[in-house]
Structure formats: C-alpha cells, structure tokens
Amino acid sequence: MNHQASDIHVLAGAYALDALDPAEREEFAAHLTGCDACRQDVADFQATAARLASFAAQPAPAPMKQRTLAAVDHVRQLPPRVPSAATVSLRGALRRKALPVALAASLATAASFAGLAAWQNQQNRQLEQRARQSETRLDAVSGVLAAPDARTVHGRASNGALASVVASDRQNRAVFTATGLPAPAAGSTYQLWLAHDGTMRPAGFIRQDGTVLLEGEPADAAAVGLTVEPAGGSPRPTTAPLLLMTLPA
C-alpha cells in the first residue's frame, strides 16, 4: 500500500492475477486510469495467464476413435443362429473342428484389446504429465508476477515486437513476454539469453506471442537478449540481437 510512483508499476502482474489486497487493488485501479503502459501490461498478463491455463486441456489423440472402432469390428455382437435338427450332427462336427480356430481368434481379439488398453493408458499418462508440467509453469510465472520485489522493464525488438521482462531477485526467476512477434523463418527459432559478466548464456526459447519463464539465474544477470538461431538453439548467439534489455539493479 501507499506505493511510490516509481514502483507502483510492478503491481501490474499481481493485479492481473487478482493477488492484491482490496486497498492495493483500489489504489492500482486508480493508477490504471492514467497509465497506458500499466494497462497494456495488465492486458498482456491476463491474456498470458489464460493461454498458459489452456495448456492443461489436451484433446484425446486423433487415432483413438479409429483404432477402437477397428477393434470392435472383430467382436461378434449377435448370438449364433439356432441350427435345425437335420444339421445338428454335421454342425457339431464342424464346430468341434472350428473350436481351435475360434479360440485362436478370441485370443487374438483379446490381445488386440489389451494392446489398445495399454496404448490408451500410455497416452493418458503422457497427457497427465503435460498437464502437470503446464500447471507447474503457470504457478512459477504467477509467482514471479505477484512477487513483492518484482521489477519490470519494457523494450521493442528490431522486428517491431514489444517485450517485457518481470524479474524477482528473491525467487531468482524472470518472466519474458512478447507481443507482435512474427513467426521465425523455417528452420529457425527465437532464443533468449541472459548476460552474465559479458557472457551470453542460453535462457530458453519463445516461438510466438506469449510468456515464458527464463531459464538460468537472472538475479546476477545484467541484461536479457533475444536472437534468431537455428532450430534447436545455439550455445552462443550466432546473429545480432533483435533485443537487448538492461535489467534494473
């Protein structure tokens, strides 16, 4: 409460996540009426939080329906017809001969369903793991945005994209947000960097507009950089930086 004009801007992330107490929220809401930068930050943070939350929702794999229907085709759904008395003896002989074949077919069908069930369980485990990872990333991003010591810097890349970095020294974490970032050329990607004593160290990737948690330790970094690198990234920058933002001390 009673934030100075120089640091009230850092409350944008906490305001977007509804993490302020009533008095702080009322104070910051009044500040928003006259601060275009904070209004843009709040809108970006809210959109990013919604986008990250949506990562936890995963559709069922597309081949699942086709494989299930194909397996069902091998299962007999109707009871056998009742044979006439004249053909009981012949049918009985044929049935005895066909029993091993039918048994083998039943075992094959059971094996098919067992394989399908195992495949489905594996897919479910993978989806659950992705959901947990998305939730963990969202919690980490939210924690940085709502951190009491969070500080924010803004910049514009040479390709016109707007960028913001929110950093927390206590958590030793930082969040990078991009808006208006054009798609990289085929075979390339955007790579983030942290400058430590004049050395650029890899800090993760961003492939489109949104928010990512920087890798590494931003508490001791002097700046955040963005370059275009070959797909898969590089150990050192290979192109001129599109963006280099100095982090506040």
mmCIF file of N, CA, C and O in Angstrom, residues 120-183:
data_model
loop_
_atom_site.group_PDB
_atom_site.id
_atom_site.type_symbol
_atom_site.label_atom_id
_atom_site.label_comp_id
_atom_site.label_asym_id
_atom_site.label_seq_id
_atom_site.Cartn_x
_atom_site.Cartn_y
_atom_site.Cartn_z
ATOM 1 N N GLN A 120 -3.756 -46.716 -24.718
ATOM 2 C CA GLN A 120 -4.568 -45.649 -24.141
ATOM 3 C C GLN A 120 -4.013 -45.207 -22.792
ATOM 4 O O GLN A 120 -3.974 -44.015 -22.484
ATOM 5 N N ASN A 121 -3.582 -46.173 -21.965
ATOM 6 C CA ASN A 121 -3.014 -45.825 -20.668
ATOM 7 C C ASN A 121 -1.745 -44.988 -20.831
ATOM 8 O O ASN A 121 -1.521 -44.030 -20.081
ATOM 9 N N GLN A 122 -0.929 -45.351 -21.807
ATOM 10 C CA GLN A 122 0.288 -44.588 -22.059
ATOM 11 C C GLN A 122 -0.042 -43.167 -22.494
ATOM 12 O O GLN A 122 0.579 -42.202 -22.024
ATOM 13 N N GLN A 123 -1.042 -43.035 -23.400
ATOM 14 C CA GLN A 123 -1.442 -41.705 -23.840
ATOM 15 C C GLN A 123 -1.977 -40.883 -22.679
ATOM 16 O O GLN A 123 -1.671 -39.686 -22.547
ATOM 17 N N ASN A 124 -2.771 -41.507 -21.813
ATOM 18 C CA ASN A 124 -3.325 -40.793 -20.658
ATOM 19 C C ASN A 124 -2.224 -40.323 -19.719
ATOM 20 O O ASN A 124 -2.272 -39.204 -19.196
ATOM 21 N N ARG A 125 -1.220 -41.180 -19.507
ATOM 22 C CA ARG A 125 -0.115 -40.786 -18.632
ATOM 23 C C ARG A 125 0.656 -39.605 -19.220
ATOM 24 O O ARG A 125 1.055 -38.691 -18.494
ATOM 25 N N GLN A 126 0.844 -39.636 -20.534
ATOM 26 C CA GLN A 126 1.550 -38.528 -21.170
ATOM 27 C C GLN A 126 0.761 -37.230 -21.062
ATOM 28 O O GLN A 126 1.328 -36.159 -20.814
ATOM 29 N N LEU A 127 -0.566 -37.318 -21.255
ATOM 30 C CA LEU A 127 -1.402 -36.120 -21.132
ATOM 31 C C LEU A 127 -1.385 -35.582 -19.704
ATOM 32 O O LEU A 127 -1.324 -34.362 -19.492
ATOM 33 N N GLU A 128 -1.435 -36.479 -18.735
ATOM 34 C CA GLU A 128 -1.398 -36.048 -17.336
ATOM 35 C C GLU A 128 -0.060 -35.385 -17.015
ATOM 36 O O GLU A 128 -0.007 -34.379 -16.294
ATOM 37 N N GLN A 129 1.025 -35.946 -17.543
ATOM 38 C CA GLN A 129 2.338 -35.358 -17.306
ATOM 39 C C GLN A 129 2.431 -33.962 -17.912
ATOM 40 O O GLN A 129 2.947 -33.030 -17.290
ATOM 41 N N ARG A 130 1.903 -33.800 -19.142
ATOM 42 C CA ARG A 130 1.914 -32.475 -19.766
ATOM 43 C C ARG A 130 1.081 -31.484 -18.968
ATOM 44 O O ARG A 130 1.448 -30.313 -18.821
ATOM 45 N N ALA A 131 -0.057 -31.955 -18.464
ATOM 46 C CA ALA A 131 -0.917 -31.070 -17.668
ATOM 47 C C ALA A 131 -0.198 -30.628 -16.395
ATOM 48 O O ALA A 131 -0.263 -29.454 -16.005
ATOM 49 N N ARG A 132 0.500 -31.563 -15.737
ATOM 50 C CA ARG A 132 1.237 -31.208 -14.523
ATOM 51 C C ARG A 132 2.363 -30.223 -14.835
ATOM 52 O O ARG A 132 2.604 -29.275 -14.079
ATOM 53 N N GLN A 133 3.054 -30.441 -15.946
ATOM 54 C CA GLN A 133 4.124 -29.522 -16.328
ATOM 55 C C GLN A 133 3.579 -28.127 -16.625
ATOM 56 O O GLN A 133 4.175 -27.128 -16.224
ATOM 57 N N SER A 134 2.436 -28.061 -17.321
ATOM 58 C CA SER A 134 1.818 -26.769 -17.619
ATOM 59 C C SER A 134 1.395 -26.063 -16.345
ATOM 60 O O SER A 134 1.577 -24.845 -16.196
ATOM 61 N N GLU A 135 0.837 -26.836 -15.406
ATOM 62 C CA GLU A 135 0.409 -26.245 -14.135
ATOM 63 C C GLU A 135 1.606 -25.725 -13.351
ATOM 64 O O GLU A 135 1.547 -24.649 -12.745
ATOM 65 N N THR A 136 2.714 -26.481 -13.372
ATOM 66 C CA THR A 136 3.923 -26.048 -12.671
ATOM 67 C C THR A 136 4.469 -24.759 -13.269
ATOM 68 O O THR A 136 4.858 -23.829 -12.549
ATOM 69 N N ARG A 137 4.500 -24.689 -14.628
ATOM 70 C CA ARG A 137 4.984 -23.472 -15.274
ATOM 71 C C ARG A 137 4.084 -22.285 -14.956
ATOM 72 O O ARG A 137 4.568 -21.175 -14.712
ATOM 73 N N LEU A 138 2.767 -22.506 -14.972
ATOM 74 C CA LEU A 138 1.838 -21.422 -14.672
ATOM 75 C C LEU A 138 2.017 -20.928 -13.241
ATOM 76 O O LEU A 138 2.005 -19.723 -12.990
ATOM 77 N N ASP A 139 2.211 -21.850 -12.291
ATOM 78 C CA ASP A 139 2.445 -21.457 -10.903
ATOM 79 C C ASP A 139 3.723 -20.633 -10.778
ATOM 80 O O ASP A 139 3.767 -19.635 -10.044
ATOM 81 N N ALA A 140 4.772 -21.050 -11.500
ATOM 82 C CA ALA A 140 6.040 -20.325 -11.429
ATOM 83 C C ALA A 140 5.900 -18.923 -12.014
ATOM 84 O O ALA A 140 6.379 -17.943 -11.429
ATOM 85 N N VAL A 141 5.226 -18.810 -13.180
ATOM 86 C CA VAL A 141 5.008 -17.497 -13.795
ATOM 87 C C VAL A 141 4.175 -16.611 -12.884
ATOM 88 O O VAL A 141 4.500 -15.433 -12.661
ATOM 89 N N SER A 142 3.114 -17.162 -12.326
ATOM 90 C CA SER A 142 2.249 -16.382 -11.437
ATOM 91 C C SER A 142 3.017 -15.907 -10.212
ATOM 92 O O SER A 142 2.829 -14.779 -9.747
ATOM 93 N N GLY A 143 3.897 -16.776 -9.686
ATOM 94 C CA GLY A 143 4.683 -16.392 -8.514
ATOM 95 C C GLY A 143 5.603 -15.218 -8.799
ATOM 96 O O GLY A 143 5.763 -14.327 -7.948
ATOM 97 N N VAL A 144 6.210 -15.188 -9.984
ATOM 98 C CA VAL A 144 7.087 -14.065 -10.336
ATOM 99 C C VAL A 144 6.274 -12.788 -10.510
ATOM 100 O O VAL A 144 6.643 -11.729 -10.001
ATOM 101 N N LEU A 145 5.161 -12.880 -11.226
ATOM 102 C CA LEU A 145 4.354 -11.679 -11.487
ATOM 103 C C LEU A 145 3.814 -11.074 -10.204
ATOM 104 O O LEU A 145 3.638 -9.852 -10.117
ATOM 105 N N ALA A 146 3.537 -11.915 -9.209
ATOM 106 C CA ALA A 146 2.951 -11.423 -7.956
ATOM 107 C C ALA A 146 3.993 -11.202 -6.865
ATOM 108 O O ALA A 146 3.632 -10.833 -5.747
ATOM 109 N N ALA A 147 5.268 -11.398 -7.158
ATOM 110 C CA ALA A 147 6.313 -11.250 -6.149
ATOM 111 C C ALA A 147 6.395 -9.810 -5.645
ATOM 112 O O ALA A 147 6.309 -8.865 -6.436
ATOM 113 N N PRO A 148 6.556 -9.613 -4.323
ATOM 114 C CA PRO A 148 6.636 -8.244 -3.785
ATOM 115 C C PRO A 148 7.800 -7.446 -4.353
ATOM 116 O O PRO A 148 7.726 -6.220 -4.452
ATOM 117 N N ASP A 149 8.903 -8.120 -4.722
ATOM 118 C CA ASP A 149 10.066 -7.400 -5.232
ATOM 119 C C ASP A 149 10.133 -7.424 -6.757
ATOM 120 O O ASP A 149 11.181 -7.121 -7.340
ATOM 121 N N ALA A 150 9.038 -7.779 -7.425
ATOM 122 C CA ALA A 150 9.043 -7.864 -8.886
ATOM 123 C C ALA A 150 9.361 -6.496 -9.502
ATOM 124 O O ALA A 150 8.859 -5.460 -9.060
ATOM 125 N N ARG A 151 10.203 -6.511 -10.513
ATOM 126 C CA ARG A 151 10.536 -5.289 -11.231
ATOM 127 C C ARG A 151 10.364 -5.555 -12.723
ATOM 128 O O ARG A 151 10.612 -6.664 -13.195
ATOM 129 N N THR A 152 9.944 -4.519 -13.457
ATOM 130 C CA THR A 152 9.578 -4.699 -14.861
ATOM 131 C C THR A 152 10.363 -3.751 -15.746
ATOM 132 O O THR A 152 10.565 -2.575 -15.398
ATOM 133 N N VAL A 153 10.803 -4.272 -16.889
ATOM 134 C CA VAL A 153 11.417 -3.422 -17.917
ATOM 135 C C VAL A 153 10.713 -3.720 -19.241
ATOM 136 O O VAL A 153 10.230 -4.828 -19.465
ATOM 137 N N HIS A 154 10.661 -2.712 -20.107
ATOM 138 C CA HIS A 154 9.999 -2.851 -21.399
ATOM 139 C C HIS A 154 10.991 -2.551 -22.518
ATOM 140 O O HIS A 154 11.959 -1.802 -22.328
ATOM 141 N N GLY A 155 10.750 -3.142 -23.667
ATOM 142 C CA GLY A 155 11.607 -2.883 -24.819
ATOM 143 C C GLY A 155 10.893 -3.213 -26.113
ATOM 144 O O GLY A 155 9.826 -3.816 -26.121
ATOM 145 N N ARG A 156 11.506 -2.813 -27.228
ATOM 146 C CA ARG A 156 10.972 -3.110 -28.558
ATOM 147 C C ARG A 156 12.091 -3.748 -29.383
ATOM 148 O O ARG A 156 13.186 -3.210 -29.483
ATOM 149 N N ALA A 157 11.789 -4.924 -29.957
ATOM 150 C CA ALA A 157 12.769 -5.627 -30.779
ATOM 151 C C ALA A 157 12.911 -4.935 -32.128
ATOM 152 O O ALA A 157 12.034 -4.182 -32.562
ATOM 153 N N SER A 158 13.999 -5.228 -32.830
ATOM 154 C CA SER A 158 14.235 -4.615 -34.134
ATOM 155 C C SER A 158 13.224 -5.070 -35.178
ATOM 156 O O SER A 158 13.073 -4.412 -36.213
ATOM 157 N N ASN A 159 12.512 -6.191 -34.918
ATOM 158 C CA ASN A 159 11.464 -6.639 -35.848
ATOM 159 C C ASN A 159 10.092 -6.084 -35.472
ATOM 160 O O ASN A 159 9.082 -6.493 -36.044
ATOM 161 N N GLY A 160 10.062 -5.158 -34.518
ATOM 162 C CA GLY A 160 8.823 -4.477 -34.145
ATOM 163 C C GLY A 160 8.085 -5.065 -32.969
ATOM 164 O O GLY A 160 7.128 -4.457 -32.471
ATOM 165 N N ALA A 161 8.477 -6.226 -32.472
ATOM 166 C CA ALA A 161 7.779 -6.855 -31.358
ATOM 167 C C ALA A 161 8.012 -6.076 -30.066
ATOM 168 O O ALA A 161 9.102 -5.532 -29.838
ATOM 169 N N LEU A 162 6.967 -6.015 -29.236
ATOM 170 C CA LEU A 162 7.083 -5.405 -27.910
ATOM 171 C C LEU A 162 7.417 -6.492 -26.905
ATOM 172 O O LEU A 162 6.896 -7.617 -26.987
ATOM 173 N N ALA A 163 8.265 -6.172 -25.943
ATOM 174 C CA ALA A 163 8.694 -7.173 -24.969
ATOM 175 C C ALA A 163 8.715 -6.566 -23.578
ATOM 176 O O ALA A 163 8.926 -5.361 -23.404
ATOM 177 N N SER A 164 8.475 -7.430 -22.589
ATOM 178 C CA SER A 164 8.564 -7.043 -21.188
ATOM 179 C C SER A 164 9.264 -8.166 -20.426
ATOM 180 O O SER A 164 9.112 -9.334 -20.754
ATOM 181 N N VAL A 165 10.015 -7.776 -19.422
ATOM 182 C CA VAL A 165 10.642 -8.745 -18.521
ATOM 183 C C VAL A 165 10.265 -8.364 -17.098
ATOM 184 O O VAL A 165 10.434 -7.217 -16.686
ATOM 185 N N VAL A 166 9.719 -9.326 -16.373
ATOM 186 C CA VAL A 166 9.422 -9.154 -14.955
ATOM 187 C C VAL A 166 10.352 -10.094 -14.195
ATOM 188 O O VAL A 166 10.387 -11.293 -14.459
ATOM 189 N N ALA A 167 11.138 -9.538 -13.263
ATOM 190 C CA ALA A 167 12.138 -10.322 -12.547
ATOM 191 C C ALA A 167 11.946 -10.179 -11.043
ATOM 192 O O ALA A 167 11.507 -9.135 -10.553
ATOM 193 N N SER A 168 12.273 -11.241 -10.322
ATOM 194 C CA SER A 168 12.233 -11.243 -8.866
ATOM 195 C C SER A 168 13.567 -11.760 -8.352
ATOM 196 O O SER A 168 13.939 -12.913 -8.612
ATOM 197 N N ASP A 169 14.311 -10.909 -7.621
ATOM 198 C CA ASP A 169 15.598 -11.338 -7.072
ATOM 199 C C ASP A 169 15.407 -12.383 -5.986
ATOM 200 O O ASP A 169 16.206 -13.313 -5.863
ATOM 201 N N ARG A 170 14.359 -12.242 -5.191
ATOM 202 C CA ARG A 170 14.137 -13.204 -4.107
ATOM 203 C C ARG A 170 13.917 -14.608 -4.661
ATOM 204 O O ARG A 170 14.424 -15.589 -4.125
ATOM 205 N N GLN A 171 13.144 -14.703 -5.726
ATOM 206 C CA GLN A 171 12.879 -16.002 -6.331
ATOM 207 C C GLN A 171 13.956 -16.416 -7.328
ATOM 208 O O GLN A 171 14.005 -17.571 -7.744
ATOM 209 N N ASN A 172 14.810 -15.457 -7.708
ATOM 210 C CA ASN A 172 15.837 -15.691 -8.723
ATOM 211 C C ASN A 172 15.208 -16.261 -9.990
ATOM 212 O O ASN A 172 15.708 -17.217 -10.582
ATOM 213 N N ARG A 173 14.112 -15.617 -10.393
ATOM 214 C CA ARG A 173 13.400 -16.016 -11.603
ATOM 215 C C ARG A 173 12.978 -14.776 -12.375
ATOM 216 O O ARG A 173 12.832 -13.692 -11.793
ATOM 217 N N ALA A 174 12.763 -14.970 -13.673
ATOM 218 C CA ALA A 174 12.303 -13.869 -14.521
ATOM 219 C C ALA A 174 11.362 -14.416 -15.579
ATOM 220 O O ALA A 174 11.497 -15.566 -16.017
ATOM 221 N N VAL A 175 10.424 -13.569 -15.998
ATOM 222 C CA VAL A 175 9.411 -13.928 -16.995
ATOM 223 C C VAL A 175 9.546 -12.993 -18.183
ATOM 224 O O VAL A 175 9.662 -11.772 -18.012
ATOM 225 N N PHE A 176 9.547 -13.568 -19.385
ATOM 226 C CA PHE A 176 9.656 -12.780 -20.617
ATOM 227 C C PHE A 176 8.332 -12.852 -21.365
ATOM 228 O O PHE A 176 7.792 -13.938 -21.579
ATOM 229 N N THR A 177 7.807 -11.686 -21.768
ATOM 230 C CA THR A 177 6.550 -11.614 -22.514
ATOM 231 C C THR A 177 6.789 -10.896 -23.836
ATOM 232 O O THR A 177 7.441 -9.848 -23.866
ATOM 233 N N ALA A 178 6.264 -11.467 -24.915
ATOM 234 C CA ALA A 178 6.395 -10.853 -26.246
ATOM 235 C C ALA A 178 5.024 -10.632 -26.854
ATOM 236 O O ALA A 178 4.124 -11.461 -26.700
ATOM 237 N N THR A 179 4.868 -9.503 -27.547
ATOM 238 C CA THR A 179 3.636 -9.169 -28.255
ATOM 239 C C THR A 179 4.000 -8.695 -29.662
ATOM 240 O O THR A 179 4.881 -7.851 -29.817
ATOM 241 N N GLY A 180 3.319 -9.239 -30.672
ATOM 242 C CA GLY A 180 3.603 -8.858 -32.044
ATOM 243 C C GLY A 180 4.854 -9.501 -32.588
ATOM 244 O O GLY A 180 5.476 -8.960 -33.516
ATOM 245 N N LEU A 181 5.216 -10.662 -32.059
ATOM 246 C CA LEU A 181 6.427 -11.350 -32.516
ATOM 247 C C LEU A 181 6.106 -12.145 -33.780
ATOM 248 O O LEU A 181 5.310 -13.080 -33.746
ATOM 249 N N PRO A 182 6.709 -11.797 -34.920
ATOM 250 C CA PRO A 182 6.398 -12.537 -36.148
ATOM 251 C C PRO A 182 6.968 -13.949 -36.090
ATOM 252 O O PRO A 182 7.927 -14.222 -35.372
ATOM 253 N N ALA A 183 6.361 -14.847 -36.853
ATOM 254 C CA ALA A 183 6.830 -16.227 -36.873
ATOM 255 C C ALA A 183 8.247 -16.280 -37.431
ATOM 256 O O ALA A 183 8.564 -15.587 -38.398
#
